[in-house]
């Protein structure tokens, strides 16, 4: 470097300006030649943290990042030969402190000291790349957020859409192409168009205020959409624009009023239900109606507190717990089942239950309707009257419920209210006005006073509520007088925290859905009539039972029964207005729309509003099942008696140790008639020698022992001598309130005879098998010894042949390489040094793999890289070797040095020059054969070819017992196809 700088100082005067420009350039500048820096400017030194003296002592390759070093050095040495790539490129350098420096550089060819060199200008782009990457990540993140948002997002500028996201397009039913550059006002409802146009005009005039408001839009199909709109000012393409977020509130608007109106109706249906209704969640009962509590002789409070798995019959307890756990996981939907329960007094009640999946507070729960069917099963009583009132669960409501006395002091507030206002147990009852901020207390006191006097100025009033901790929340207060003995004694009302309005809407929707499902899931028909006897409501079960369409309503009640029952039905409806329900219900013959009939029982009571009767509400029970039960039981008994008598196994019933019932099969086995055996003591069919054992088994059976009650036994024939072998299977049961034994007896006389014959044959087969095993062991030992000796001899012979063949390769290769090295030492010592390194790699490979029969292609190719370097030095540009081996094939195996022999063979037999180089292509064909193909430029032969190399390859594959290589010559090419050995061929 000092020599170069000295030469620059003595350069002609017209070069001084150029030198100053290079020295003071902001970009790094250097000149490299044969991997060494010949010149570097100050900017380049500063860029990497080195001084000029330090860089002079460093090879250029040491400043390159390892990931790109091989490529950069290969390009450099190609440029040194005058054939490299020039122009703009990118790479990574290493700073003195070890950090990486991303650079952009431009390479120009120059001649320096009469040799090829590279003039390189370098610019540090580390920060630029970092900022570019960060910008790309940021843009992707925000684009992803906008495109995946559930709210509509648009940009409006000069009244036209400039941007719309997919959510907005879906809301308004237009594509992005249809909206962009279209007028924003065209998609607004007529009554909102002028107002929103004025808002946008102010925005375009530079107004930067943010706005949140509601407006209506029109979809492509003409549907009105209620939007909540949030707007803000932005600049878009250098001009003011409006950034708008739109949320579709159409469904919530409609739901709010509909849910409120329907909740009261469905709550009343639940309260009037004759069936028990309960809701369970997380293995706990969270709600029961009075009908269910009465069924189990509990109060509602006792049922919620005490009802548990111990009140379920042990035989039902396991599966009902599994059903509930699966329901809590969301795996079950609707179920209908029979469940046996125990009441408070211990009486067993059989219930018919319908269960469906619901959600409470976002978690799975079970809604269960339960009917006591104990009396129906025993056919002793008609259906019991169920309680139909449902206790109001104020503490479970999400709203605040309160009561005030005549002076305006709070006398009651539910749990939600206590939590909302931060009240604790034992707090002194505050005045109502203390629950609002001071500025609104006089207004509240005036409203409370008017309400207590019966003056209603407004149904509700809005206040700012004040919690005990001083925080506030907006609320709407509803109030109504409490009347006792025609005197107003206080106020009762509802407080709604409107800061959670959205949560309330969702709660209302769930509430309506819950009560609608309850009514429609009840198996009975629920109806309502007006004073004229017209049907005003009918649940899903009723419409199905009477064959009505979904929307059919308003018809006369008498059309649902046969004409003979019309007058009686009308009389009973009138009586229901006066008598407030009838004990036990009334029976009628119902008439479906298709003309078919079925028997029913109707229970009803007056429907009142504000103390006035407005109609009738009731329950219809289809009693077809009860009417058909006796006939079904008779047919069932006849069927099963026929099945029992048809059994091939003997069947009997013992009670009080006597045969109560026997079928034809058992009497045939023992030689009796049915009449003879019925009533006979069981000991009559037990041989004397087995009677003590039979008595012991009978005693253990009665005491409840868990012995196996299926066993082999012998019964005594009627002749008193014959012992008949049987398999007895018995089981305890209850018959007419007394313990009985039900059993079967299967005659196994034939089976025992067959087993004895099988045992004898098995013994003979074992003897034959032992003789065969001994013979096989002796013959196997003799064969194994002879085979081992033969394999040993074959292996020794093959190894000796293989070692001789490999010795033909190594001297030939080494001789050629040493000739080249001798020439290089005299002409180019530096290149000779590199040649020696690659030659060492090649020969090291020969030594390491000389004892290997096969090597991986990846190993052979690593050797070939070093070998081709030697070829390039030896022949310059006269030989071109192109290798194309897929990555997945590099685990296949080949004999060592096969490709080197074929390349040497091509060089030996062909002429070559820079204009007409020898081209050798190495690839794998579709037959999984390695192809080594060279163009034919045959040289004049001065000596006859011995073919040692090709014969060597053939002989080595022959020793491996593998497919033989194929060598063929065409008019233009010589082709060698070498078999590859896969891992499955090992």
Short mmCIF file of C-alpha atoms in Angstrom, two decimals, residues 853-857 889-895 927-930 957 960-963 978-986:
data_model
loop_
_atom_site.label_atom_id
_atom_site.label_comp_id
_atom_site.label_asym_id
_atom_site.label_seq_id
_atom_site.Cartn_x
_atom_site.Cartn_y
_atom_site.Cartn_z
CA UNK A 853 -17.13 -50.94 -2.49
CA UNK A 854 -19.67 -48.08 -2.87
CA UNK A 855 -19.89 -44.38 -1.95
CA UNK A 856 -22.77 -41.85 -1.89
CA UNK A 857 -23.16 -39.64 -4.97
CA UNK A 889 -30.76 -38.56 -5.74
CA UNK A 890 -27.53 -37.71 -3.91
CA UNK A 891 -28.03 -40.51 -1.36
CA UNK A 892 -27.80 -43.14 -4.17
CA UNK A 893 -24.48 -44.96 -4.33
CA UNK A 894 -21.84 -45.68 -6.99
CA UNK A 895 -18.43 -47.38 -7.13
CA UNK A 927 -34.16 -45.40 -15.62
CA UNK A 928 -32.16 -44.21 -12.59
CA UNK A 929 -28.85 -44.68 -14.48
CA UNK A 930 -26.00 -42.17 -14.18
CA UNK A 957 -19.94 -53.95 -10.93
CA UNK A 960 -21.05 -56.51 -6.82
CA UNK A 961 -23.56 -58.80 -8.61
CA UNK A 962 -25.23 -55.64 -9.92
CA UNK A 963 -26.55 -54.53 -13.29
CA UNK A 978 -23.68 -46.46 -14.89
CA UNK A 979 -26.13 -48.27 -12.51
CA UNK A 980 -26.90 -46.55 -9.19
CA UNK A 981 -27.45 -48.54 -6.01
CA UNK A 982 -30.35 -47.24 -3.87
CA UNK A 983 -30.66 -47.74 -0.13
CA UNK A 984 -33.33 -50.41 -0.77
CA UNK A 985 -30.84 -52.50 -2.78
CA UNK A 986 -28.28 -52.75 0.02
#
